[in-house]
CSV table of C-alpha atoms and ligand atoms in Angstrom, one decimal:
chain,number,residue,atom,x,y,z
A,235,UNK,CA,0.0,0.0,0.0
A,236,UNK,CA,1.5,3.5,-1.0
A,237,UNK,CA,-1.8,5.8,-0.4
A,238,UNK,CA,-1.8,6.3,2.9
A,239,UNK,CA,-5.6,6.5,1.9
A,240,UNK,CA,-5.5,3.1,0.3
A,241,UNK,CA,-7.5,0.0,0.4
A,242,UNK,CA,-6.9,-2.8,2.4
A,243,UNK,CA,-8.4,-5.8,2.0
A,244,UNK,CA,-10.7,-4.5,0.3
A,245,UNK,CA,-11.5,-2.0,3.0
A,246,UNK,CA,-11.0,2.4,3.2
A,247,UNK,CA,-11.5,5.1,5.8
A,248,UNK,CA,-14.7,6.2,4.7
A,249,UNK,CA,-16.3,9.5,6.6
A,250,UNK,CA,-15.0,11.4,9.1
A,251,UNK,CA,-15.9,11.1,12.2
A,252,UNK,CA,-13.7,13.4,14.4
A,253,UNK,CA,-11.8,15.9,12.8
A,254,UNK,CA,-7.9,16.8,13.5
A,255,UNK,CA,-9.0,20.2,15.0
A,256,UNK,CA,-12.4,18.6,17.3
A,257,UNK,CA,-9.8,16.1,18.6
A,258,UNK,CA,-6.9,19.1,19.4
A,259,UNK,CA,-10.1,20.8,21.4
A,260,UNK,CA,-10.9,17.8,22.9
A,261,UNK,CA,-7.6,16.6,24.4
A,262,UNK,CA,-6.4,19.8,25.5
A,263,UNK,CA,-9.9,19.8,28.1
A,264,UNK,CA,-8.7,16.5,28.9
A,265,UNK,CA,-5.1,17.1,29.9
A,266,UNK,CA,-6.4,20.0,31.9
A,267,UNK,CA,-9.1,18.0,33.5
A,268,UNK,CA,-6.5,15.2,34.2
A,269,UNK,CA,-4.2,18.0,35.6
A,270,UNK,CA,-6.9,19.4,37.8
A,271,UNK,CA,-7.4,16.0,39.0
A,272,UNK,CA,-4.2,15.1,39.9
A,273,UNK,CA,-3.4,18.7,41.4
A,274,UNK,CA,0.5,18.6,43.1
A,275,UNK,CA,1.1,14.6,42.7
A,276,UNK,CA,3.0,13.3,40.2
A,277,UNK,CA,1.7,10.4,37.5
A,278,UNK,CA,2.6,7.5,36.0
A,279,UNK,CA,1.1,7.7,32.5
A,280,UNK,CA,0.8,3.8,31.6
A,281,UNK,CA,0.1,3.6,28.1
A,282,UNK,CA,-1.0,0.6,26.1
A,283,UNK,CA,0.5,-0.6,22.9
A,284,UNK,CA,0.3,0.2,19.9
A,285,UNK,CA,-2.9,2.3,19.4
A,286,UNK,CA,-2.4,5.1,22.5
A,287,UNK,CA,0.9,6.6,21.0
A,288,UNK,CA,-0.7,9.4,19.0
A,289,UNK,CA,-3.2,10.0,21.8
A,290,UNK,CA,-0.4,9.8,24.3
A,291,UNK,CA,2.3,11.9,22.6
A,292,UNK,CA,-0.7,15.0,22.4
A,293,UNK,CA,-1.8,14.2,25.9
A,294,UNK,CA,1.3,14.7,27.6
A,295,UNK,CA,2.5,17.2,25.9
A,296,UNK,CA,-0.6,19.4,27.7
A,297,UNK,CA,-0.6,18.1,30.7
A,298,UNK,CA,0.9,20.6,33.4
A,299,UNK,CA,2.0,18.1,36.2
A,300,UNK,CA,5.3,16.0,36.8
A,301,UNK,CA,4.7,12.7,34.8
A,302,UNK,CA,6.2,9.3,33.6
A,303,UNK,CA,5.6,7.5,30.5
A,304,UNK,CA,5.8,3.3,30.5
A,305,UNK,CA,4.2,1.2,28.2
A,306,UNK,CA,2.2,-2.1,28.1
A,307,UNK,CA,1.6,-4.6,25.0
A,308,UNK,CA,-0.7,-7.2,25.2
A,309,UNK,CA,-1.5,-9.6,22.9
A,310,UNK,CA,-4.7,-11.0,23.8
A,311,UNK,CA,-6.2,-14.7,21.9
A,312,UNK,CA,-9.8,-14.5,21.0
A,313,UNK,CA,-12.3,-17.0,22.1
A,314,UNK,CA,-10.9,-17.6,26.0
A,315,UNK,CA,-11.7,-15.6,28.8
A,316,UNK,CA,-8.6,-17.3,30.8
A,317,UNK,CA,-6.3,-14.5,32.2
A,318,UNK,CA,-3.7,-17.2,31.5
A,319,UNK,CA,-3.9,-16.6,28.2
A,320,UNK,CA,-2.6,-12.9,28.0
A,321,UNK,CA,0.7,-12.9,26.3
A,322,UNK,CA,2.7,-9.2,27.3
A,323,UNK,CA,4.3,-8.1,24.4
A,324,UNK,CA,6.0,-5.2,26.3
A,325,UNK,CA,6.0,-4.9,29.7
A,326,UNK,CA,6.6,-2.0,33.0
A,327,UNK,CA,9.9,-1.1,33.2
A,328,UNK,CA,9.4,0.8,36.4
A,329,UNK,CA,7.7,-0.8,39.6
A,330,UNK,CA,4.3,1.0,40.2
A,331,UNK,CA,3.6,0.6,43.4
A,332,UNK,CA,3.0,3.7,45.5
A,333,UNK,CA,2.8,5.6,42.3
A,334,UNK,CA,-0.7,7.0,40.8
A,335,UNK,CA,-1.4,5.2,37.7
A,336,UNK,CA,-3.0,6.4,34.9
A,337,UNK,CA,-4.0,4.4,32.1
A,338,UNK,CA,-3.8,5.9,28.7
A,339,UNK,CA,-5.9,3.8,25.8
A,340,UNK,CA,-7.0,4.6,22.5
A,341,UNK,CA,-10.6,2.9,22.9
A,342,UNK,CA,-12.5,1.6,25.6
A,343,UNK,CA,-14.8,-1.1,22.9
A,344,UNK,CA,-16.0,-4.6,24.6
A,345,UNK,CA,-13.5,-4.0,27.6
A,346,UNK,CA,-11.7,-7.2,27.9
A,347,UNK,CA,-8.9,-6.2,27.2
A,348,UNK,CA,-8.8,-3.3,29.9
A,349,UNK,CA,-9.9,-5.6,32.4
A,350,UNK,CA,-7.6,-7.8,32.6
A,351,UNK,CA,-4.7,-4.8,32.3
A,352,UNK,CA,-6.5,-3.6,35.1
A,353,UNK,CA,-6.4,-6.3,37.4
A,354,UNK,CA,-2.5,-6.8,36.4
A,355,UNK,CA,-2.0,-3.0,37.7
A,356,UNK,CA,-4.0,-3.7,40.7
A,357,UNK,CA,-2.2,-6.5,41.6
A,358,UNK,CA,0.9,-4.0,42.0
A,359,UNK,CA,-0.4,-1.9,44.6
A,360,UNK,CA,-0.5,1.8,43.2
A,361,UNK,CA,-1.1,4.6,44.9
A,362,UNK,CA,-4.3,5.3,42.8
A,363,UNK,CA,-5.3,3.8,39.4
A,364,UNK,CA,-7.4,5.8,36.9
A,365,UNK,CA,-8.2,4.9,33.1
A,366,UNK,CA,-8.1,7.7,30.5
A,367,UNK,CA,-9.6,6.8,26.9
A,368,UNK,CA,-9.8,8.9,23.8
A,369,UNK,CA,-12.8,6.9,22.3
A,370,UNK,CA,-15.5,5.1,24.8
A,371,UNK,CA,-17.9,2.4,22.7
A,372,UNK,CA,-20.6,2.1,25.9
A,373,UNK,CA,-23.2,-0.2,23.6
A,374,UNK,CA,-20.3,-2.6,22.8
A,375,UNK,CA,-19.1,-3.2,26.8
A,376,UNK,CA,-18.9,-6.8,28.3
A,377,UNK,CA,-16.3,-6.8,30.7
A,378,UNK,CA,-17.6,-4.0,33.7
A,379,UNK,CA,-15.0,-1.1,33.2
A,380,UNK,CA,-15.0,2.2,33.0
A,381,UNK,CA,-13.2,5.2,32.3
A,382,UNK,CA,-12.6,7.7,34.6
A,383,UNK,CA,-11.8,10.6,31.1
A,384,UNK,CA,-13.0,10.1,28.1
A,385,UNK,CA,-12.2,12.4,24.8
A,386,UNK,CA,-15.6,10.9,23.0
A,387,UNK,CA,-18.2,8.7,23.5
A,388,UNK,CA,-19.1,7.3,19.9
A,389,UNK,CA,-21.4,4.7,18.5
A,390,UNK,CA,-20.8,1.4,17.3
A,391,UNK,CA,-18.7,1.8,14.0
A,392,UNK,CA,-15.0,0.8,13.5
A,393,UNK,CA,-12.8,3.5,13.5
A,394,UNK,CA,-9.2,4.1,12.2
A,395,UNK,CA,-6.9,7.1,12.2
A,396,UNK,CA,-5.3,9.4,15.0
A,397,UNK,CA,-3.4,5.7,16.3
A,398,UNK,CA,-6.2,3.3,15.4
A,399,UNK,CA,-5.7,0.5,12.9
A,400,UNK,CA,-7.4,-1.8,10.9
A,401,UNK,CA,-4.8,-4.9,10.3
A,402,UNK,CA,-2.0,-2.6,11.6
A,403,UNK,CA,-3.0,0.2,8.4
A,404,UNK,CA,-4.0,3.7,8.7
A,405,UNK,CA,-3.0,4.9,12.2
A,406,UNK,CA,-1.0,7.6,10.8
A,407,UNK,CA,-4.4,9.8,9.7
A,408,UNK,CA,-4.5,12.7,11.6
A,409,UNK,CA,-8.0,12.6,11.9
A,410,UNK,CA,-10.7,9.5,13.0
A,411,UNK,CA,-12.7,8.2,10.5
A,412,UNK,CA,-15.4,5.6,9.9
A,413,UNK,CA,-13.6,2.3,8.1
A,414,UNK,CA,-16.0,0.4,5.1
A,415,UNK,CA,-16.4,-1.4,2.9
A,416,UNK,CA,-15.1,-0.5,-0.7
B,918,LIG,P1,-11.6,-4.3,24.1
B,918,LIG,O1,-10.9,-5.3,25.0
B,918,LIG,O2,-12.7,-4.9,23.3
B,918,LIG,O3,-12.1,-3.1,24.9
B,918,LIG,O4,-10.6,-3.9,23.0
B,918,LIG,C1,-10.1,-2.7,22.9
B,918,LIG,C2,-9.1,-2.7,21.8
B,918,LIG,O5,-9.7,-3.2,20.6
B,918,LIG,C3,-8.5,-1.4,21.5
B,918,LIG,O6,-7.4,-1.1,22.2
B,918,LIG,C4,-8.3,-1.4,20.0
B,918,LIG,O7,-7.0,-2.0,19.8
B,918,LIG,C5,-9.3,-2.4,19.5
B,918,LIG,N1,-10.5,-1.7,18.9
B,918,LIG,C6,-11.7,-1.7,19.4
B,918,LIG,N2,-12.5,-1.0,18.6
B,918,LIG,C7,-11.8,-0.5,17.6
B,918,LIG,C8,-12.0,0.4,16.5
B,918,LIG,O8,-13.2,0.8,16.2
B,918,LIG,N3,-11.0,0.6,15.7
B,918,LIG,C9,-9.7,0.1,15.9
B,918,LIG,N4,-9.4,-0.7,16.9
B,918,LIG,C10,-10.4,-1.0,17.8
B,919,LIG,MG1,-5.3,-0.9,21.4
């Protein structure tokens, strides 16, 4: 594929659903709302791999307190619900415990897959763990999480662009838009 704009399998970013400027305006309230939140403490920005780093490199760049950046990958099989099953493809390379954890994710869809990331933080003692998502699917949710920010709460469509991908394509549109069909 050379168009960035390209088809992929037979699929294409269709319309847009949040432009570059909406999501600029968005994440600066965000960061100041996560900066009001965590007034004279210092963060740990946890963010999960791959489709947080264009979400995370705007976020931080706003935000006004003392953070950290770490990552987590997960690679998660599909048709098990055994935690045994999660495979970390990256993992913390600073102990958390005692520090105040956020979580920085792309989209917050069925929720599986923030669960069990939870529950892996948890189990590490932090000082305080919240979960910030740029996109929040609520119709789609199966596992019971929620975020504590969310950019935008949008319906159930699949979405590329701004760090989202279909099939690893398309993350590098500066904008969200709805994937379809060709
Ligand atoms: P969950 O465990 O179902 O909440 O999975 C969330 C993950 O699924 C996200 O981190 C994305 O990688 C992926 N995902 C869910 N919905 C979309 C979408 O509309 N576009 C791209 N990736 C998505
Ligand atoms: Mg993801």
């Amino acid at each position: 594929m050379t168009d960035p704009l390209g088809v992929v399998n037979g699929m294409r970013v269709g319309r847009t659903l949040l432009t570059q400027e909406a999501i600029e305006s968005r994440v600066s309230q965000l960061a100041a709302e996560v900066s009001a939140r965590y007034a004279g403490k210092e963060v740990t920005l946890v963010s999960i791999l791959k489709g947080s780093f264009v979400f995370l490199a705007d976020l931080t760049r706003r935000l006004t307190i003392p953070t950290r950046v770490d990552f987590l990958g997960i690679s998660s099989y599909q048709g098990t619900e055994s935690s045994e099953d999660i495979r970390w493809t990256t993992r913390l390379t600073s102990p958390v415990i005692g520090r105040h954890v956020l979580v920085v994710e792309d989209i917050l869809d069925t929720g599986r897959t923030l669960s069990r990331i939870i529950d892996h933080l948890r189990d590490q003692e932090p000082a305080s763990l919240r979960l910030c998502a740029l996109l929040d699917k609520p119709n789609r949710r199966v596992a019971p999480v929620e975020a504590d920010f969310v950019g935008f709460t949008i319906p159930d469509v699949f979405v590329v662009g701004y760090g989202l991908d279909y099939d690893g394509w398309f993350r590098q549109l500066p904008y969200v838009g709805v994937l379809e069909r060709v």
